[in-house]
XYZ file of C-alpha atoms in Angstrom:
492
model
C 172.877 -69.178 -122.827
C 171.784 -68.165 -119.329
C 175.396 -68.242 -118.133
C 176.729 -66.285 -121.094
C 175.070 -64.020 -123.640
C 171.510 -64.236 -122.335
C 172.673 -63.674 -118.773
C 174.573 -60.559 -119.820
C 171.827 -58.775 -121.749
C 168.488 -60.198 -120.534
C 167.086 -59.775 -117.018
C 165.305 -63.150 -116.790
C 162.508 -65.258 -118.193
C 159.455 -63.850 -116.445
C 158.163 -61.318 -113.911
C 159.269 -63.416 -110.932
C 162.750 -64.301 -112.143
C 163.689 -60.670 -112.866
C 162.873 -59.446 -109.334
C 166.268 -60.311 -107.753
C 168.161 -58.338 -110.420
C 165.777 -55.390 -110.123
C 166.209 -55.361 -106.342
C 169.981 -55.786 -106.589
C 170.296 -52.835 -108.968
C 167.911 -50.797 -106.833
C 170.249 -51.293 -103.833
C 172.935 -49.496 -105.840
C 170.598 -46.685 -106.893
C 169.828 -48.083 -110.361
C 166.185 -48.382 -111.503
C 164.586 -50.371 -114.317
C 162.918 -49.785 -117.675
C 161.164 -53.082 -118.333
C 160.728 -54.356 -121.892
C 159.383 -57.804 -122.733
C 162.044 -58.861 -125.244
C 160.199 -61.574 -127.176
C 160.386 -61.177 -130.937
C 158.827 -63.325 -133.652
C 161.395 -65.468 -135.462
C 160.662 -64.778 -139.141
C 162.745 -65.392 -142.237
C 163.588 -62.282 -144.297
C 161.080 -63.427 -146.928
C 158.309 -63.836 -144.360
C 159.073 -60.424 -142.883
C 158.954 -58.780 -146.321
C 155.632 -60.427 -147.120
C 154.051 -59.323 -143.835
C 155.323 -55.781 -144.292
C 153.996 -55.413 -147.840
C 150.577 -56.762 -146.858
C 150.238 -54.577 -143.749
C 151.584 -51.325 -145.210
C 149.435 -51.158 -148.359
C 145.878 -49.863 -148.266
C 142.906 -51.367 -150.089
C 142.677 -48.228 -152.224
C 146.312 -48.575 -153.259
C 145.862 -52.209 -154.117
C 142.857 -51.591 -156.376
C 144.385 -48.440 -157.905
C 141.627 -46.072 -156.747
C 143.800 -44.009 -154.369
C 144.076 -40.535 -155.905
C 146.518 -39.165 -153.317
C 149.528 -41.409 -153.719
C 151.896 -41.342 -150.788
C 155.394 -40.021 -151.276
C 158.150 -42.560 -151.827
C 159.422 -42.299 -148.272
C 155.994 -43.301 -146.907
C 155.342 -46.220 -149.239
C 156.163 -49.846 -148.532
C 159.168 -51.117 -150.516
C 159.854 -54.834 -150.649
C 163.643 -54.375 -150.630
C 163.288 -52.799 -147.177
C 160.388 -54.916 -145.982
C 162.487 -56.647 -143.340
C 162.825 -53.772 -140.890
C 165.252 -55.803 -138.756
C 167.976 -55.478 -141.386
C 170.870 -53.375 -140.072
C 169.123 -52.760 -136.732
C 170.836 -54.144 -133.651
C 169.511 -52.794 -130.383
C 165.814 -52.265 -131.195
C 163.157 -54.960 -131.410
C 160.880 -55.151 -134.441
C 157.187 -56.034 -134.702
C 155.442 -57.140 -137.887
C 151.674 -56.900 -138.195
C 149.831 -60.216 -138.467
C 146.287 -59.506 -137.312
C 144.204 -57.441 -134.912
C 144.201 -60.427 -132.536
C 148.012 -60.372 -132.530
C 147.961 -56.645 -131.677
C 145.629 -57.421 -128.785
C 148.109 -60.075 -127.615
C 150.945 -57.543 -127.761
C 148.836 -55.113 -125.735
C 148.269 -57.784 -123.086
C 152.011 -58.404 -122.965
C 152.664 -54.682 -122.467
C 150.020 -54.596 -119.722
C 151.790 -57.416 -117.868
C 155.073 -55.598 -118.293
C 153.562 -52.405 -116.837
C 152.170 -54.386 -113.911
C 155.562 -56.025 -113.346
C 157.257 -52.633 -113.343
C 154.725 -51.273 -110.866
C 155.093 -54.292 -108.618
C 158.896 -54.203 -108.624
C 159.428 -50.562 -107.655
C 157.610 -47.294 -107.106
C 159.565 -45.326 -109.709
C 159.763 -47.610 -112.737
C 159.385 -47.174 -116.474
C 157.930 -49.474 -119.108
C 158.703 -49.267 -122.827
C 156.218 -49.754 -125.677
C 156.340 -49.675 -129.467
C 153.347 -48.436 -131.422
C 154.029 -50.762 -134.382
C 153.135 -53.574 -131.962
C 149.603 -52.337 -131.291
C 148.246 -51.516 -134.740
C 148.449 -51.889 -138.495
C 151.490 -49.891 -139.735
C 149.633 -48.746 -142.853
C 147.896 -46.120 -140.696
C 151.230 -44.862 -139.341
C 152.602 -44.541 -142.874
C 149.564 -42.668 -144.168
C 149.340 -40.347 -141.177
C 153.089 -39.626 -141.340
C 152.711 -38.747 -145.012
C 149.863 -36.341 -144.177
C 151.770 -34.622 -141.372
C 154.922 -34.261 -143.472
C 153.094 -32.802 -146.494
C 151.149 -30.383 -144.290
C 154.366 -29.159 -142.639
C 156.078 -28.810 -146.033
C 153.115 -26.764 -147.266
C 153.676 -24.386 -144.337
C 157.357 -24.030 -145.238
C 156.421 -23.390 -148.863
C 154.217 -20.480 -147.824
C 156.904 -19.302 -145.420
C 159.267 -19.091 -148.388
C 156.717 -16.928 -150.225
C 156.762 -14.551 -147.243
C 160.583 -14.500 -147.111
C 160.798 -16.480 -143.869
C 163.229 -19.210 -144.938
C 166.310 -19.942 -142.886
C 164.557 -19.488 -139.530
C 164.124 -22.180 -136.888
C 160.712 -23.834 -136.774
C 159.661 -21.855 -133.681
C 160.741 -18.498 -135.159
C 158.844 -18.977 -138.424
C 155.636 -16.931 -138.105
C 153.438 -16.200 -141.120
C 151.256 -13.137 -141.520
C 147.625 -14.273 -141.444
C 146.409 -11.845 -144.118
C 149.081 -12.924 -146.606
C 148.493 -16.573 -145.726
C 144.749 -16.299 -146.355
C 145.403 -14.652 -149.700
C 147.824 -17.407 -150.779
C 145.418 -20.194 -149.776
C 142.518 -18.463 -151.549
C 144.523 -18.053 -154.753
C 145.273 -21.755 -154.763
C 141.556 -22.469 -154.753
C 141.674 -24.604 -151.631
C 138.695 -22.824 -150.039
C 136.712 -19.602 -150.304
C 137.921 -16.467 -148.491
C 134.991 -16.723 -146.088
C 135.872 -20.321 -145.219
C 139.547 -19.497 -144.804
C 138.689 -16.615 -142.485
C 136.986 -19.087 -140.158
C 140.195 -21.124 -139.910
C 142.190 -18.313 -138.346
C 140.153 -16.684 -135.596
C 141.010 -14.979 -132.326
C 139.755 -18.092 -130.511
C 142.209 -20.358 -132.313
C 145.202 -18.050 -132.807
C 144.892 -15.205 -130.333
C 145.477 -11.623 -131.420
C 149.042 -11.910 -132.763
C 148.010 -11.694 -136.413
C 150.500 -14.456 -137.230
C 150.412 -18.225 -137.632
C 153.277 -20.458 -136.505
C 153.856 -24.121 -137.216
C 152.026 -25.199 -134.067
C 148.947 -23.223 -135.093
C 149.174 -24.694 -138.572
C 149.541 -28.276 -137.325
C 146.487 -27.862 -135.097
C 144.313 -27.419 -138.205
C 144.614 -31.162 -138.899
C 142.808 -31.838 -135.608
C 139.453 -33.467 -136.323
C 137.708 -30.803 -134.225
C 138.516 -28.189 -136.863
C 136.384 -30.041 -139.436
C 138.746 -29.144 -142.255
C 139.092 -32.593 -143.778
C 137.390 -31.612 -147.019
C 139.852 -28.729 -147.434
C 143.023 -30.649 -146.624
C 144.725 -30.523 -149.984
C 148.282 -29.570 -150.841
C 150.002 -28.592 -154.090
C 152.098 -31.330 -155.667
C 155.606 -29.808 -155.921
C 156.211 -31.514 -159.285
C 152.904 -30.874 -161.076
C 151.585 -27.875 -159.141
C 148.173 -29.555 -158.974
C 146.207 -29.687 -155.734
C 145.940 -33.189 -154.293
C 143.879 -34.539 -151.388
C 145.888 -34.804 -148.201
C 143.807 -37.553 -146.618
C 143.544 -40.962 -148.230
C 140.246 -42.784 -148.470
C 139.871 -45.437 -145.754
C 137.687 -48.502 -145.966
C 135.390 -49.293 -143.052
C 137.797 -51.999 -141.867
C 140.775 -49.632 -142.066
C 138.862 -47.065 -140.007
C 138.239 -49.780 -137.401
C 141.911 -50.762 -137.365
C 142.907 -47.144 -136.774
C 140.378 -46.820 -133.948
C 141.600 -50.029 -132.312
C 145.207 -48.782 -132.302
C 144.139 -45.606 -130.487
C 142.057 -47.635 -128.033
C 144.997 -49.920 -127.208
C 147.224 -46.900 -126.549
C 144.572 -45.531 -124.203
C 144.313 -48.826 -122.303
C 148.101 -48.924 -121.799
C 148.277 -45.327 -120.585
C 145.404 -45.876 -118.127
C 147.097 -48.982 -116.713
C 150.362 -47.046 -116.310
C 148.472 -44.316 -114.453
C 146.802 -46.889 -112.219
C 150.040 -48.584 -111.094
C 152.243 -45.477 -111.059
C 154.562 -46.403 -113.947
C 155.972 -43.983 -116.532
C 155.344 -45.109 -120.120
C 158.164 -44.645 -122.605
C 157.098 -44.667 -126.272
C 160.075 -45.856 -128.326
C 161.068 -44.104 -131.529
C 161.017 -46.074 -134.782
C 161.845 -45.540 -138.475
C 161.385 -42.046 -139.930
C 158.530 -43.174 -142.172
C 156.525 -44.105 -139.063
C 157.884 -41.491 -136.659
C 155.796 -38.366 -137.486
C 152.617 -40.334 -136.734
C 154.126 -41.993 -133.651
C 155.174 -38.611 -132.246
C 151.793 -37.048 -132.968
C 149.903 -39.918 -131.318
C 152.272 -39.808 -128.331
C 151.623 -36.089 -128.059
C 147.892 -36.764 -127.904
C 148.529 -39.198 -125.037
C 150.658 -36.585 -123.263
C 147.860 -34.017 -123.547
C 145.497 -36.416 -121.823
C 147.721 -38.090 -119.219
C 150.570 -35.651 -118.450
C 148.368 -33.320 -116.416
C 150.012 -33.426 -112.975
C 153.342 -35.007 -113.947
C 154.972 -36.574 -117.014
C 153.497 -40.061 -117.282
C 154.111 -40.434 -121.049
C 157.638 -39.870 -122.411
C 158.209 -39.300 -126.122
C 161.523 -40.322 -127.715
C 163.598 -37.940 -129.850
C 166.255 -39.337 -132.209
C 169.101 -36.826 -132.358
C 170.705 -38.309 -135.444
C 167.838 -36.735 -137.400
C 168.344 -33.390 -139.098
C 165.021 -32.071 -137.750
C 165.526 -33.246 -134.143
C 165.977 -29.735 -132.712
C 162.836 -28.426 -134.425
C 160.846 -31.403 -133.130
C 162.017 -30.919 -129.536
C 161.505 -27.144 -129.448
C 158.037 -27.343 -131.010
C 156.843 -29.932 -128.499
C 158.286 -28.027 -125.525
C 156.473 -24.896 -126.698
C 153.220 -26.805 -127.219
C 153.405 -28.180 -123.664
C 153.923 -24.626 -122.368
C 150.931 -23.268 -124.285
C 148.556 -26.065 -123.381
C 149.717 -26.540 -119.803
C 150.671 -30.215 -119.769
C 153.936 -31.714 -118.482
C 156.709 -32.311 -120.998
C 158.495 -35.690 -120.777
C 161.242 -36.750 -123.182
C 163.846 -39.406 -123.774
C 166.806 -38.308 -125.905
C 168.640 -40.955 -127.923
C 171.085 -40.805 -130.791
C 169.106 -43.376 -132.801
C 169.050 -47.040 -133.771
C 168.238 -47.090 -137.489
C 170.989 -45.015 -139.125
C 172.454 -47.527 -141.590
C 169.014 -48.749 -142.659
C 167.589 -45.236 -143.039
C 170.557 -43.937 -145.023
C 170.546 -46.881 -147.444
C 166.765 -46.688 -147.912
C 166.860 -42.957 -148.719
C 169.672 -43.410 -151.258
C 168.131 -46.387 -153.046
C 164.534 -45.168 -153.146
C 165.441 -41.560 -153.889
C 164.500 -39.090 -151.155
C 166.514 -36.771 -148.924
C 168.652 -38.515 -146.320
C 166.997 -37.691 -142.955
C 170.191 -38.415 -140.961
C 172.824 -35.873 -139.943
C 175.862 -36.061 -142.272
C 178.444 -37.046 -139.623
C 178.745 -38.555 -136.171
C 180.063 -35.211 -134.934
C 176.930 -33.500 -136.262
C 174.787 -35.989 -134.346
C 176.744 -35.348 -131.143
C 176.288 -31.605 -131.612
C 172.557 -32.107 -132.258
C 172.203 -34.273 -129.139
C 173.863 -31.674 -126.940
C 171.891 -28.835 -128.550
C 168.566 -30.584 -127.904
C 169.626 -31.609 -124.403
C 170.763 -28.099 -123.525
C 167.413 -26.677 -124.666
C 165.461 -29.162 -122.553
C 167.688 -28.616 -119.500
C 167.053 -24.861 -119.778
C 163.321 -25.640 -119.805
C 163.710 -27.806 -116.701
C 165.348 -24.911 -114.871
C 162.146 -22.860 -115.259
C 159.629 -25.719 -115.190
C 159.841 -28.130 -112.260
C 157.277 -30.519 -113.802
C 159.197 -31.170 -117.026
C 161.551 -34.183 -117.131
C 164.109 -35.706 -119.481
C 165.930 -39.028 -119.749
C 169.455 -38.841 -121.134
C 169.613 -42.261 -122.802
C 173.248 -42.494 -123.801
C 176.331 -44.693 -123.439
C 178.542 -41.767 -124.397
C 180.725 -40.634 -121.495
C 181.178 -37.151 -122.992
C 177.405 -36.707 -123.081
C 177.080 -37.789 -119.444
C 179.834 -35.340 -118.434
C 178.155 -32.584 -120.468
C 174.835 -33.268 -118.719
C 176.364 -33.246 -115.234
C 178.154 -29.979 -115.984
C 175.036 -28.259 -117.279
C 172.972 -29.550 -114.352
C 175.446 -27.964 -111.963
C 175.456 -24.669 -113.889
C 171.644 -24.541 -113.994
C 171.142 -25.597 -110.379
C 169.346 -28.857 -111.275
C 169.897 -31.055 -108.241
C 169.782 -34.858 -108.737
C 167.398 -35.220 -105.771
C 164.759 -33.248 -107.724
C 164.522 -36.181 -110.182
C 164.074 -34.009 -113.264
C 167.013 -35.499 -115.164
C 167.245 -39.296 -115.567
C 170.038 -41.320 -117.151
C 169.477 -44.546 -119.074
C 171.707 -47.348 -120.410
C 171.136 -50.870 -121.708
C 171.402 -53.819 -119.360
C 174.815 -55.429 -119.662
C 176.501 -52.329 -121.025
C 178.235 -49.269 -119.558
C 178.046 -50.293 -115.923
C 181.026 -47.980 -115.381
C 178.557 -45.129 -116.064
C 175.336 -46.454 -114.540
C 176.425 -47.577 -111.093
C 178.640 -44.619 -110.125
C 175.780 -42.314 -111.142
C 173.314 -44.319 -109.071
C 175.547 -44.351 -106.011
C 176.119 -40.613 -106.347
C 172.361 -40.059 -106.056
C 171.448 -39.482 -109.697
C 168.292 -41.175 -111.044
C 169.709 -43.784 -113.417
C 167.943 -46.697 -115.126
C 168.848 -49.841 -116.976
C 166.779 -50.784 -120.037
C 165.955 -54.395 -119.097
C 164.614 -56.852 -121.700
C 163.193 -60.087 -120.312
C 161.539 -63.230 -121.675
C 162.046 -66.980 -122.249
C 165.459 -67.934 -123.597
C 164.314 -69.432 -126.896
C 161.874 -66.608 -127.606
C 164.448 -63.894 -126.943
C 167.053 -65.467 -129.244
C 166.047 -63.420 -132.330
C 166.714 -60.243 -130.319
C 169.988 -61.632 -128.904
C 171.232 -62.818 -132.299
C 171.259 -59.216 -133.490
C 172.856 -58.014 -130.266
C 175.694 -60.439 -131.035
C 176.538 -58.215 -133.992
C 177.636 -55.603 -131.458
C 180.461 -57.889 -130.377
C 183.246 -55.434 -131.163
C 181.437 -52.674 -129.254
C 180.830 -55.023 -126.337
C 184.506 -56.000 -126.179
C 185.560 -52.369 -126.322
C 183.219 -51.602 -123.427
C 184.461 -54.637 -121.504
C 188.081 -53.541 -121.987
C 187.149 -50.080 -120.736
C 185.462 -51.511 -117.630
C 188.446 -53.829 -116.979
C 190.842 -50.864 -117.267
C 188.819 -48.836 -114.755
C 188.635 -51.786 -112.337
C 192.406 -52.332 -112.617
C 193.076 -48.645 -111.926
C 190.852 -48.783 -108.842
C 192.490 -51.986 -107.593
C 195.977 -50.479 -108.088
C 194.958 -47.325 -106.206
C 193.679 -49.339 -103.248
C 196.781 -51.545 -103.163
C 198.950 -48.450 -103.033
C 196.900 -46.829 -100.268
C 196.236 -50.009 -98.326
C 192.490 -49.351 -98.520
C 190.652 -52.541 -99.507
C 187.244 -51.463 -98.250
C 184.653 -50.574 -100.839
C 183.556 -46.975 -100.750
C 180.726 -45.648 -102.947
C 181.788 -42.951 -105.405
């Protein structure tokens, strides 16, 4: 395995064994994003059982939950094995709080290894590894319903069809609508929208609206939304048991510990994106970390999946929030790893497909989001983005826009990222040309990384296509040098 598949896609077994590869790549201008690649080897039945147990609340189990989550944010046994149809992303299943603590310790060692190997490294984490996923489901449901409520009131004010950032509601009309629904008294509603919270614009945008969920606003008793089917008001927040409250607190504490360690050793922390039913909560929690730790520079990077229909709205809203609040925006742009699974789940359970209709639409979305962020980088030297893509057209597009906008590679605002063992024909020429480029490097013991590698084997046709492409480029270069008589290696 070490001489074949493992050796191609995994950096080594432990922190010491990966150092030579890290140093070798560094010599060619290629950095590292370390990711401990161990994954629990569960049968599909075991995975389903763990998922159902960890994604259902006590209130749901005893039937006392009055605010039932929407179908998208409920656990469904048929899709309990979140590994199904997912190739390049690792999957964590909740077992216990002790197991989450163990995952946190693993991430801490990974952060330390990254800090010890170079002075400009990244480390990747997944939030489903450090807490009970039930909380992510419930919080995602809350955030989605609250945003939909805003769009419903926007429709009443004739503001449909606008981008998320352009949708601004008149405060007076908004207060009247909320009062008529019986959510709160006019006096209480008036206290929600004050000069201190909104300024003097007289309008409320989606960022203002989302901020109302913040615990500091003390609006929990008022957080109800109309059910679109019945028209009845329903509580937005589910009832948590004392143990569930503790589990939620522990997840936040583990995130804080990881971010503090990253700050201490000078490593950037990359929060991976996950399934859409977890992602609203993951993004919101990552944003809270960015507020706290991205003060002088981007230490925490959020991940945006551009195969999602709402990717552009998500990117533009977060860029604007960083501007308003004065923290440093950091993003990784990916196309996405869960398309087949997400599309099948939406069709079978019965909710709107969150994925762009075609591959071409996803490419257009990626370039639209990237172009917006690059424009922000032109005016904001502290903002940074990682273009995580194996697509040569996307790399060319990025290089062209960087040149047009005057974004010099030496400024290290734009990073490029590819998986270890893939697309070396992109990574190494970029590194030698002076662009900040990184390889996503899983590592871990051979037998414990096999579950991850077994799914990577499903990419065999893509791997062979990439290998043929690399062989073609090497042959062209060899032919050119034979014709010119130049056999000395020259960096691109």
